[in-house]
XYZ file of C-alpha atoms in Angstrom:
356
model
C -40.043 2.577 -53.053
C -37.005 3.309 -49.867
C -38.193 2.858 -46.533
C -39.117 6.536 -44.683
C -39.372 5.036 -41.388
C -37.848 6.891 -38.889
C -35.883 6.119 -35.628
C -38.005 6.953 -33.469
C -40.724 5.120 -35.819
C -39.321 1.825 -35.333
C -38.379 2.552 -31.966
C -42.480 2.858 -31.315
C -43.261 0.018 -33.507
C -40.642 -2.486 -32.324
C -40.108 -1.168 -28.977
C -41.817 -3.861 -26.906
C -40.690 -6.895 -28.844
C -38.581 -9.348 -27.228
C -35.669 -10.225 -29.750
C -34.286 -12.539 -26.800
C -34.096 -13.430 -22.940
C -32.184 -14.573 -20.361
C -32.696 -16.788 -17.557
C -30.833 -15.060 -14.546
C -28.291 -17.788 -13.340
C -28.908 -19.460 -10.615
C -25.020 -19.672 -8.260
C -24.686 -21.889 -5.762
C -23.168 -20.917 -2.585
C -19.594 -20.857 -3.634
C -20.779 -18.921 -6.578
C -22.157 -16.759 -4.531
C -19.202 -16.357 -2.283
C -16.733 -16.119 -5.391
C -18.837 -13.033 -6.270
C -18.295 -11.409 -3.561
C -14.660 -11.901 -3.224
C -14.337 -10.785 -7.119
C -16.412 -7.222 -5.599
C -14.650 -6.825 -2.264
C -11.122 -7.689 -2.560
C -10.333 -6.635 0.757
C -12.552 -9.552 2.117
C -10.314 -12.344 1.898
C -7.582 -10.454 4.347
C -10.312 -9.247 6.384
C -11.726 -12.596 7.829
C -8.275 -13.911 7.650
C -7.336 -10.842 10.220
C -10.481 -11.330 12.119
C -10.161 -15.042 12.410
C -6.491 -14.696 13.772
C -8.082 -12.460 15.924
C -9.952 -14.581 17.415
C -7.758 -17.332 17.279
C -5.360 -14.988 19.535
C -7.926 -14.106 21.216
C -9.514 -17.553 23.146
C -5.290 -19.002 23.340
C -3.921 -15.805 25.034
C -7.175 -14.569 26.830
C -8.004 -11.162 27.689
C -4.268 -10.115 27.852
C -4.006 -10.198 23.917
C -7.585 -8.256 23.633
C -5.905 -5.814 26.076
C -6.474 -1.807 24.380
C -2.687 -1.478 25.056
C -1.240 -4.990 22.694
C -3.994 -4.129 20.361
C -2.883 -0.930 19.642
C 0.554 -2.044 19.898
C 0.232 -3.939 16.667
C -1.249 -0.629 15.219
C 2.440 0.621 16.314
C 4.382 -1.933 15.054
C 2.988 -1.934 11.401
C 2.780 2.054 11.159
C 6.163 1.865 8.402
C 5.130 -1.000 6.924
C 1.420 0.038 6.174
C 2.631 3.351 5.060
C 4.843 1.428 2.754
C 2.133 -1.093 1.904
C -0.334 1.710 0.652
C 2.559 3.079 -1.071
C 3.323 0.143 -2.627
C -0.314 -1.014 -3.567
C -0.699 2.388 -6.022
C 2.176 0.834 -7.720
C 0.781 -3.039 -7.878
C -2.605 -1.454 -8.966
C -1.073 -0.061 -12.064
C 0.763 -3.868 -13.026
C 4.011 -2.898 -11.492
C 6.578 -3.302 -8.339
C 8.478 -0.820 -6.808
C 11.833 -2.902 -4.984
C 12.887 0.900 -3.673
C 10.481 2.300 -1.327
C 11.604 1.556 1.861
C 15.603 2.670 0.974
C 13.745 5.840 -0.624
C 11.867 6.224 3.455
C 15.728 5.490 4.795
C 16.934 8.199 2.965
C 14.103 10.745 2.971
C 15.134 10.235 6.687
C 18.542 11.202 6.264
C 17.624 14.223 4.307
C 15.659 15.711 6.717
C 17.842 14.995 9.574
C 21.288 15.867 7.888
C 19.714 19.035 6.022
C 18.635 20.434 9.804
C 21.745 19.566 11.527
C 24.475 19.777 8.659
C 23.195 22.933 7.288
C 21.795 24.184 10.312
C 17.960 24.793 8.347
C 14.798 24.613 10.915
C 13.645 20.824 11.504
C 9.925 22.229 10.121
C 11.595 23.168 6.941
C 13.658 20.109 6.678
C 10.635 17.579 6.655
C 9.119 19.590 3.219
C 12.890 19.058 2.124
C 13.117 15.397 2.493
C 9.228 14.960 1.121
C 10.748 16.609 -1.712
C 13.237 14.363 -2.061
C 11.049 11.851 -2.207
C 8.697 13.009 -4.545
C 11.464 13.618 -7.431
C 12.854 9.577 -7.062
C 9.320 8.929 -7.910
C 9.491 11.344 -10.410
C 12.490 9.384 -12.249
C 11.135 5.779 -11.634
C 7.726 6.951 -13.548
C 9.509 9.041 -16.221
C 11.824 5.686 -16.722
C 8.855 3.183 -16.732
C 6.296 5.335 -18.784
C 8.600 7.219 -21.183
C 11.610 5.361 -21.625
C 9.230 1.902 -21.053
C 11.283 -0.099 -19.280
C 10.178 -2.450 -17.158
C 9.194 -1.471 -13.117
C 10.819 -4.439 -11.589
C 14.514 -3.497 -13.419
C 14.007 0.451 -12.685
C 12.938 0.149 -9.153
C 15.740 -2.428 -8.572
C 18.324 -0.215 -9.781
C 17.457 2.683 -7.923
C 17.119 0.695 -4.952
C 20.850 -0.292 -5.373
C 20.871 3.349 -6.229
C 19.204 4.962 -3.519
C 21.028 2.677 -0.805
C 24.938 4.010 -1.904
C 23.347 7.514 -1.914
C 21.927 7.100 1.796
C 25.537 6.024 3.056
C 27.395 8.343 0.855
C 25.463 11.551 2.322
C 24.890 10.559 5.503
C 28.620 9.651 5.704
C 27.295 6.324 7.606
C 26.550 9.039 10.918
C 24.119 8.536 13.206
C 21.758 11.219 14.554
C 21.045 9.675 18.000
C 17.765 10.245 19.794
C 19.212 12.617 22.742
C 20.297 14.876 19.974
C 16.992 15.355 17.888
C 15.167 15.692 21.044
C 17.118 18.407 22.193
C 17.959 20.421 19.167
C 15.271 19.122 16.679
C 11.917 18.056 18.280
C 9.389 18.854 15.062
C 11.554 15.329 13.552
C 10.191 13.193 16.491
C 6.857 15.118 16.508
C 4.852 11.635 14.840
C 5.843 9.800 17.808
C 3.900 11.804 20.347
C 1.411 9.711 22.001
C -2.263 10.479 23.329
C -4.540 7.623 24.897
C -8.098 6.931 24.637
C -9.575 4.699 26.993
C -6.436 2.899 27.863
C -5.213 2.534 24.092
C -2.072 4.222 23.937
C -1.656 6.183 19.774
C 1.261 7.458 17.991
C 0.635 10.636 15.817
C 2.501 8.132 13.183
C -0.416 5.320 13.937
C -2.728 8.939 13.169
C -0.938 9.220 9.685
C -0.872 6.032 8.621
C -4.697 5.488 9.075
C -5.420 9.186 7.242
C -3.271 8.037 4.467
C -5.120 4.856 3.721
C -8.483 6.632 4.315
C -7.506 9.035 1.771
C -6.150 6.714 -1.030
C -8.683 4.582 0.141
C -11.807 7.951 -1.199
C -9.309 9.149 -4.163
C -9.160 5.039 -5.805
C -12.831 4.454 -5.156
C -14.526 7.833 -6.018
C -12.523 10.356 -7.958
C -11.514 10.459 -12.220
C -7.878 10.044 -10.766
C -8.671 6.689 -9.284
C -10.610 5.036 -11.970
C -7.558 6.163 -13.822
C -5.041 3.848 -12.126
C -7.470 1.043 -11.874
C -7.804 1.022 -15.829
C -3.574 1.620 -16.868
C -3.555 -2.228 -14.932
C -6.000 -3.791 -15.355
C -5.094 -3.089 -19.573
C -3.263 0.203 -20.535
C -3.762 0.276 -24.281
C -8.048 -0.351 -23.819
C -7.297 2.777 -21.216
C -5.360 4.939 -23.765
C -8.182 4.108 -26.710
C -10.991 5.141 -23.987
C -8.780 8.469 -23.663
C -6.588 7.422 -20.637
C -3.605 9.279 -20.593
C -0.858 6.742 -19.240
C 1.693 8.702 -19.248
C 0.517 11.260 -16.842
C -1.594 8.419 -14.340
C 1.877 6.692 -13.920
C 3.982 10.025 -13.735
C 1.051 10.622 -10.901
C 1.238 7.175 -9.170
C 5.171 7.329 -9.226
C 5.316 10.636 -7.503
C 2.706 10.521 -4.877
C 4.235 6.858 -3.795
C 7.496 9.044 -3.601
C 5.722 11.571 -1.243
C 4.245 8.742 0.666
C 8.017 7.039 0.721
C 9.008 10.519 2.442
C 6.077 10.623 4.910
C 7.340 7.370 6.329
C 11.097 7.894 6.910
C 9.371 11.045 8.591
C 7.176 8.269 10.601
C 10.433 6.348 10.822
C 11.774 9.416 12.943
C 8.904 9.550 15.019
C 9.062 5.521 15.742
C 13.124 5.313 16.529
C 13.479 8.554 17.615
C 16.948 8.426 15.970
C 17.791 8.978 12.002
C 20.125 5.747 10.863
C 21.129 5.236 7.286
C 21.558 1.474 8.443
C 18.090 1.387 9.409
C 16.692 -2.105 8.319
C 13.551 -0.235 6.793
C 15.990 0.588 3.547
C 16.587 -3.655 2.944
C 13.631 -5.179 3.968
C 11.212 -2.671 3.789
C 10.081 -3.398 0.530
C 8.812 -6.801 1.293
C 7.476 -6.439 3.881
C 5.082 -4.191 1.852
C 5.004 -6.522 -0.947
C 4.012 -8.947 1.756
C 1.314 -6.664 3.021
C 0.012 -5.931 -0.558
C 0.185 -9.617 -1.466
C -1.556 -10.926 1.716
C -4.462 -7.861 1.087
C -5.610 -9.446 -1.965
C -3.929 -6.419 -4.745
C -3.267 -8.849 -7.538
C 0.382 -8.183 -8.629
C -1.270 -8.483 -12.504
C -2.460 -5.043 -11.852
C -6.180 -3.593 -12.012
C -7.625 -5.315 -8.899
C -7.659 -4.537 -5.222
C -8.352 -2.019 -2.729
C -5.899 -0.279 -0.213
C -7.782 -1.353 2.899
C -6.786 -4.936 1.953
C -3.338 -4.188 1.781
C -4.165 -2.146 5.326
C -5.470 -5.450 6.829
C -2.278 -7.431 4.675
C 0.052 -5.229 7.142
C -2.168 -5.776 10.061
C -2.333 -9.414 9.702
C 1.534 -9.525 9.801
C 1.342 -7.879 12.713
C -0.773 -10.038 14.687
C 0.876 -13.236 13.833
C 4.225 -10.989 15.190
C 2.769 -9.804 18.669
C 0.427 -13.101 19.058
C 2.997 -15.581 18.324
C 5.584 -13.469 20.732
C 3.008 -13.291 23.490
C 2.340 -16.626 23.210
C 6.606 -17.610 23.228
C 6.653 -19.095 20.081
C 9.939 -19.427 18.301
C 9.742 -16.532 16.015
C 10.364 -18.949 12.748
C 6.420 -19.489 13.402
C 5.700 -15.984 11.993
C 7.720 -16.119 8.419
C 6.704 -19.882 8.074
C 2.792 -18.614 8.618
C 3.505 -15.553 6.700
C 5.154 -17.450 3.866
C 1.899 -20.095 3.806
C -0.824 -16.910 3.615
C 1.328 -15.475 0.600
C 0.839 -18.448 -1.285
C -2.373 -18.792 -0.500
C -3.262 -14.859 -1.033
C -2.101 -15.962 -4.671
C -4.061 -18.643 -5.258
C -7.155 -17.034 -3.900
C -6.578 -14.147 -6.308
C -6.234 -16.669 -9.360
C -9.325 -18.360 -8.182
C -10.945 -14.712 -8.134
C -10.414 -14.005 -11.539
C -11.859 -17.583 -13.018
C -15.063 -16.819 -14.521
C -17.821 -18.921 -12.534
C -20.930 -20.858 -14.668
């Protein structure tokens, strides 16, 4: 005779039966520390940052812990901080962008040239520069997601193209700070300063902090953020789960282009002038990648946080200012940053291991 028990009857009669029971694993101190780092990737760079502050504070005393010195660090890293936030988004998708610095410089040049060459008011030239950055990001995203080219190759080529366009379009012309201040002060708007309790803050720093906090919220608390992590962790599994990989990558690369344009505007505020030969176009990419790696974002994608990248940028700023104030050879900064990069990748590999 066929078994006529319904699903509900089976659940009622067998719901209380124990089929298997697992004892909770008792992990030691290192095991719990490993779990904490795995669940909070920004913890490692935060520990390094606080340790660096304590060490330099002990060595240099009150002059390092003065409000002016600490806010000077923020002013020094404001451009790298914005670029690191952009780079972090790409690396979270298991990609890399070698063009962020060059795009930022080109966007600043476009803002300046559109204003001075074509007579467009600066408040309108700024959105034009941001739109150009977004368009370059869209081109990168299309080549990566649709044409299936490796992000490294796409952005390496785009870096060269943007650098060339930068010089060709600007005719290698530098717009001086005095000209901009007199005729287009809106371009220098993010260089304006205000004081809070002895700390001098520029609006560029505010933009950097706002960008980091908005992206941190979006990645942590929105469906889009979960899609970014999913695509970076396992694109095939994400697609099977209903995530549109193409739309996600396009949105990331376009947002990164927009943020690069924002970094270009911050650059004008920071330096006062608009120059196609700004060093950010060449070393800005390396600086952003350095901040992201030290910040604990995995180069394999799918793990890390924007806050970690921000802490990574601050770590570099603390080392640069601390060693300069201590009168050390600047080469020590590069040496220590190189050690930190290797250590950060080593820690990332350790965190990825499954503990027993």
